[in-house]
Coordinates of C-alpha atoms in Angstrom, one line a residue:
M247 CA 23.4 -17.7 -45.5
A248 CA 23.9 -15.8 -42.3
T249 CA 21.1 -17.6 -40.7
L250 CA 22.6 -20.8 -41.9
L251 CA 25.9 -19.9 -40.7
D252 CA 24.3 -19.1 -37.3
L253 CA 22.6 -22.3 -37.0
L254 CA 25.6 -24.3 -38.1
H255 CA 27.8 -22.3 -35.4
T256 CA 25.1 -23.0 -32.6
T257 CA 25.1 -26.8 -33.6
Q258 CA 28.9 -26.7 -33.7
V259 CA 29.2 -25.3 -30.1
G260 CA 26.3 -27.5 -28.9
A261 CA 28.1 -30.5 -30.5
A262 CA 31.2 -29.6 -28.5
L263 CA 29.8 -29.3 -25.2
A264 CA 27.8 -32.5 -25.7
G265 CA 30.6 -34.5 -26.6
L266 CA 32.6 -33.1 -23.7
V267 CA 30.2 -34.0 -20.9
V268 CA 29.4 -37.6 -22.6
L269 CA 33.1 -38.3 -22.8
L270 CA 34.0 -37.2 -19.3
L271 CA 31.1 -39.4 -18.0
L272 CA 32.5 -42.4 -19.9
E273 CA 36.1 -41.3 -18.7
G274 CA 34.8 -41.1 -15.3
A275 CA 33.0 -44.8 -15.4
H276 CA 35.6 -46.5 -17.5
P277 CA 38.9 -45.1 -17.6
F278 CA 41.6 -46.6 -19.9
F279 CA 44.4 -45.2 -17.6
E280 CA 44.0 -44.4 -14.1
F281 CA 45.3 -41.0 -14.1
F282 CA 43.8 -38.9 -11.2
R283 CA 43.9 -39.8 -7.4
E284 CA 41.2 -37.7 -6.7
R285 CA 38.6 -35.2 -8.0
K286 CA 40.6 -32.2 -7.2
E287 CA 43.7 -33.2 -9.2
R288 CA 41.4 -34.2 -12.2
G289 CA 39.4 -30.9 -11.9
R290 CA 42.6 -28.9 -12.0
H291 CA 43.8 -30.7 -15.2
L292 CA 40.1 -30.0 -16.7
A293 CA 40.3 -26.5 -16.0
R294 CA 43.8 -25.8 -17.3
N295 CA 43.0 -27.5 -20.5
L296 CA 39.8 -25.8 -20.9
V297 CA 41.1 -22.4 -19.9
L298 CA 43.5 -22.7 -22.8
G299 CA 41.1 -24.0 -25.3
A300 CA 38.3 -20.9 -24.1
V301 CA 41.1 -18.5 -24.9
N302 CA 42.0 -20.1 -28.5
S303 CA 38.3 -20.1 -29.2
A304 CA 38.0 -16.3 -28.5
V305 CA 40.9 -15.3 -30.5
V306 CA 39.3 -17.5 -33.7
A307 CA 36.0 -15.8 -33.0
V308 CA 37.0 -12.4 -32.8
V309 CA 40.1 -12.2 -35.2
F310 CA 39.7 -15.2 -37.8
A311 CA 36.0 -16.0 -38.4
G312 CA 35.2 -13.1 -40.1
L313 CA 38.4 -13.5 -42.5
W314 CA 37.2 -16.9 -43.3
V315 CA 33.7 -15.8 -44.2
A316 CA 35.0 -12.9 -46.5
A317 CA 37.4 -15.2 -48.0
A318 CA 34.9 -17.7 -48.8
A319 CA 32.6 -15.1 -50.2
W320 CA 35.2 -13.6 -52.3
A321 CA 36.1 -16.8 -54.0
A322 CA 32.4 -17.8 -54.9
A323 CA 32.2 -14.4 -56.4
N324 CA 35.3 -14.4 -58.4
G325 CA 34.9 -18.2 -59.3
W326 CA 38.2 -19.0 -57.5
G327 CA 39.0 -22.6 -56.2
L328 CA 40.1 -26.1 -57.1
L329 CA 36.6 -27.3 -56.4
R330 CA 35.0 -24.8 -58.7
L331 CA 37.4 -26.3 -61.8
V332 CA 34.2 -28.3 -62.8
A333 CA 30.5 -28.2 -62.0
L334 CA 29.7 -30.4 -59.1
P335 CA 26.4 -31.1 -57.2
G336 CA 26.2 -29.6 -53.8
W337 CA 26.5 -32.7 -52.0
L338 CA 29.7 -33.6 -54.0
H339 CA 31.1 -30.3 -53.5
A340 CA 30.6 -30.5 -49.9
M341 CA 32.1 -34.0 -49.6
G342 CA 35.2 -32.8 -51.6
A343 CA 35.7 -30.0 -49.1
V344 CA 35.5 -32.2 -46.3
L345 CA 37.9 -34.5 -47.8
L346 CA 40.4 -31.6 -49.1
L347 CA 40.3 -29.8 -45.5
D348 CA 41.0 -33.1 -43.8
A349 CA 43.7 -33.8 -45.9
W350 CA 45.4 -30.2 -45.5
T351 CA 44.9 -30.8 -41.5
Y352 CA 46.8 -34.1 -41.9
A353 CA 49.5 -32.4 -43.9
W354 CA 49.5 -29.4 -41.3
H355 CA 49.9 -31.8 -38.4
R356 CA 52.7 -33.6 -39.9
M357 CA 54.6 -30.1 -40.5
N358 CA 54.1 -29.4 -37.0
H359 CA 56.2 -32.5 -36.1
R360 CA 58.9 -31.9 -38.8
I361 CA 59.6 -28.2 -38.6
P362 CA 61.3 -27.3 -35.3
F363 CA 59.7 -23.9 -35.2
L364 CA 56.1 -25.2 -35.4
W365 CA 57.2 -28.1 -33.1
R366 CA 58.0 -25.4 -30.2
F367 CA 54.1 -24.5 -30.3
H368 CA 52.7 -28.1 -30.9
R369 CA 54.6 -29.5 -27.8
V370 CA 52.2 -27.9 -25.9
H371 CA 49.5 -30.5 -26.9
H372 CA 52.1 -33.4 -26.6
S373 CA 52.9 -32.6 -23.0
D374 CA 49.7 -33.8 -21.5
A375 CA 50.7 -36.9 -19.7
Q376 CA 47.4 -37.4 -18.7
M377 CA 45.6 -37.1 -21.9
D378 CA 41.7 -37.1 -22.0
V379 CA 38.7 -35.5 -23.9
T380 CA 40.2 -32.1 -22.8
T381 CA 43.3 -32.3 -24.3
A382 CA 41.5 -32.1 -27.5
S383 CA 41.4 -28.3 -26.4
R384 CA 44.7 -27.9 -25.5
F385 CA 47.0 -26.0 -28.1
H386 CA 49.2 -23.2 -27.9
T387 CA 47.4 -19.9 -28.9
G388 CA 50.5 -19.4 -31.4
E389 CA 49.6 -22.6 -33.2
I390 CA 46.0 -21.6 -33.5
V391 CA 46.9 -18.0 -34.9
L392 CA 49.3 -19.7 -37.6
S393 CA 46.7 -22.7 -38.5
S394 CA 43.8 -20.1 -38.6
A395 CA 45.8 -17.6 -40.8
L396 CA 46.6 -20.1 -43.1
R397 CA 43.0 -21.1 -43.5
V398 CA 42.4 -17.9 -45.4
P399 CA 44.5 -18.6 -48.6
L400 CA 43.3 -22.3 -48.2
I401 CA 39.4 -21.5 -48.5
V402 CA 40.4 -19.3 -51.5
A403 CA 42.8 -22.3 -53.2
L404 CA 40.0 -24.8 -52.6
G405 CA 37.1 -23.0 -53.1
V406 CA 35.3 -23.7 -49.7
T407 CA 32.2 -22.2 -48.7
A408 CA 31.8 -20.9 -45.3
W409 CA 29.3 -23.5 -44.4
Q410 CA 31.3 -26.2 -45.5
L411 CA 34.1 -25.0 -43.2
V412 CA 31.7 -25.0 -40.5
L413 CA 30.4 -28.2 -41.1
Y414 CA 33.8 -29.8 -41.3
E415 CA 35.1 -28.0 -38.0
T416 CA 31.9 -29.5 -36.3
L417 CA 32.7 -33.2 -37.7
M418 CA 36.6 -33.0 -37.1
F419 CA 36.4 -31.7 -33.6
A420 CA 33.8 -34.4 -32.6
V421 CA 36.2 -37.0 -33.7
V422 CA 39.0 -35.2 -32.3
Q423 CA 37.2 -35.3 -28.8
F424 CA 36.5 -38.8 -29.2
H425 CA 40.2 -40.1 -30.2
H426 CA 41.6 -38.0 -27.2
A427 CA 39.1 -39.4 -24.7
N428 CA 40.7 -41.8 -22.0
I429 CA 38.5 -44.8 -23.2
A430 CA 39.0 -47.6 -25.4
L431 CA 36.7 -49.4 -28.0
P432 CA 36.1 -53.3 -27.8
E433 CA 38.2 -54.9 -30.0
R434 CA 35.8 -55.7 -32.9
V435 CA 34.3 -52.3 -33.0
E436 CA 37.9 -50.8 -32.9
A437 CA 38.8 -53.0 -35.9
V438 CA 36.0 -51.5 -38.0
V439 CA 35.6 -48.2 -36.6
N440 CA 39.6 -47.3 -37.0
K441 CA 39.1 -48.2 -41.0
L442 CA 37.2 -45.0 -41.3
I443 CA 38.2 -42.5 -38.5
V444 CA 40.8 -42.0 -36.2
T445 CA 40.1 -43.9 -32.6
P446 CA 41.6 -43.7 -28.9
A447 CA 43.7 -46.8 -29.5
M448 CA 45.4 -45.3 -32.6
H449 CA 45.7 -41.7 -31.3
K450 CA 47.2 -42.9 -28.0
V451 CA 50.2 -44.2 -30.0
H452 CA 50.5 -40.8 -31.6
H453 CA 50.9 -39.3 -28.0
S454 CA 53.5 -41.8 -26.8
R455 CA 56.8 -40.1 -25.4
W456 CA 58.7 -42.6 -27.5
Q457 CA 59.5 -40.4 -30.7
P458 CA 59.0 -43.1 -33.5
E459 CA 55.5 -43.3 -32.0
T460 CA 54.9 -39.5 -31.5
D461 CA 55.9 -39.2 -35.1
S462 CA 53.1 -41.3 -36.4
N463 CA 49.2 -41.5 -37.0
Y464 CA 48.7 -37.9 -37.8
S465 CA 45.1 -38.0 -39.1
A466 CA 42.7 -35.9 -37.3
M467 CA 39.2 -37.1 -38.5
L468 CA 39.6 -39.8 -41.5
S469 CA 42.1 -42.3 -40.7
V470 CA 42.7 -43.1 -44.5
W471 CA 45.5 -40.3 -44.7
D472 CA 47.8 -42.3 -42.4
R473 CA 47.8 -45.4 -44.5
L474 CA 48.0 -43.7 -47.7
F475 CA 51.0 -42.1 -46.6
R476 CA 52.5 -44.6 -44.5
S477 CA 52.7 -43.0 -41.2
F478 CA 50.2 -45.6 -39.6
R479 CA 51.3 -47.3 -36.6
R480 CA 49.8 -49.6 -34.1
R481 CA 50.7 -50.7 -30.6
E482 CA 49.3 -54.2 -29.1
A483 CA 50.5 -53.6 -25.6
L484 CA 48.5 -50.3 -25.2
H485 CA 48.5 -50.0 -21.5
E486 CA 52.2 -49.8 -21.8
V487 CA 52.2 -46.4 -23.6
E488 CA 53.9 -43.7 -21.8
L489 CA 52.1 -40.5 -22.6
G490 CA 53.4 -37.0 -22.7
L491 CA 57.1 -35.4 -23.0
A492 CA 59.3 -36.3 -20.5
E493 CA 61.0 -32.9 -20.7
F494 CA 57.8 -31.3 -19.9
D495 CA 56.4 -33.6 -16.8
D496 CA 57.2 -30.8 -14.1
D497 CA 54.3 -29.1 -12.9
R498 CA 55.5 -25.6 -13.8
H499 CA 55.2 -26.5 -17.8
Q500 CA 51.5 -27.7 -17.0
S501 CA 50.0 -24.3 -15.7
V502 CA 48.4 -22.2 -18.4
A503 CA 51.1 -19.9 -17.7
G504 CA 53.9 -22.4 -18.3
M505 CA 51.6 -23.9 -21.5
L506 CA 51.9 -20.4 -23.1
R507 CA 55.5 -20.0 -22.3
T508 CA 56.5 -23.4 -23.9
P509 CA 57.6 -22.2 -27.1
L510 CA 60.3 -20.4 -25.5
A511 CA 61.7 -23.1 -23.5
S512 CA 65.2 -24.3 -24.8
I513 CA 64.7 -27.8 -23.8
Q514 CA 65.9 -31.0 -25.7
K515 CA 64.1 -34.0 -26.3
L516 CA 65.0 -36.7 -23.6
D517 CA 65.3 -40.4 -24.4
A518 CA 62.1 -41.7 -23.0

């Protein structure tokens, strides 16, 4: 089991780095929005988001990864979990784990928009007015701690194994990088791919600073959840979408320190 987990973790890290490099190159060659006037400006944006992402990864690795593995092992040893109520083939158990984890991610994301305390942390992610692949790593550490802590009882309740969790995280983060990227798919490809997973066009709507659009398209990997729970929204004139949060446009909110202070900021939502 340890060897399998090590292999999956190595694959996860490798996939994340490969996705970052490929999508950065695609953004540079064919950007959907012309955000940056010079490389220095783009480099500063990249560094800020990735530094915050690295801090979060370290917190998860040091504090929570062991807890997740222990929770999965305890649930397996004691026969706990929704997925263990009936005997399932290994592949079907894994598919069920991915579906249930993705449904939870949708629910958690939606709660982050609906509950004011959670929104204080989540607005760090939405305050990026120059959304690109690095925005996939831009989350407040407080949000990561809360979501990671909730994973412990979730793993037990669902009966998810450690390798299934790593598998889901690998697939999900690859899609998250993809749909945050400053790119667009050809219309025909978009129409097909969007039926299965979240696409850049779908997620650009979610990052709009107009609240009815911000509060839509919550899915992280599979797009079915937004259609199922009626939170799916389209925008035909996608180039007209204004990204970010108007109340956080000032550069003092965009530094790493500024992002970490964001939950403490008593700022009302502005009419965009």
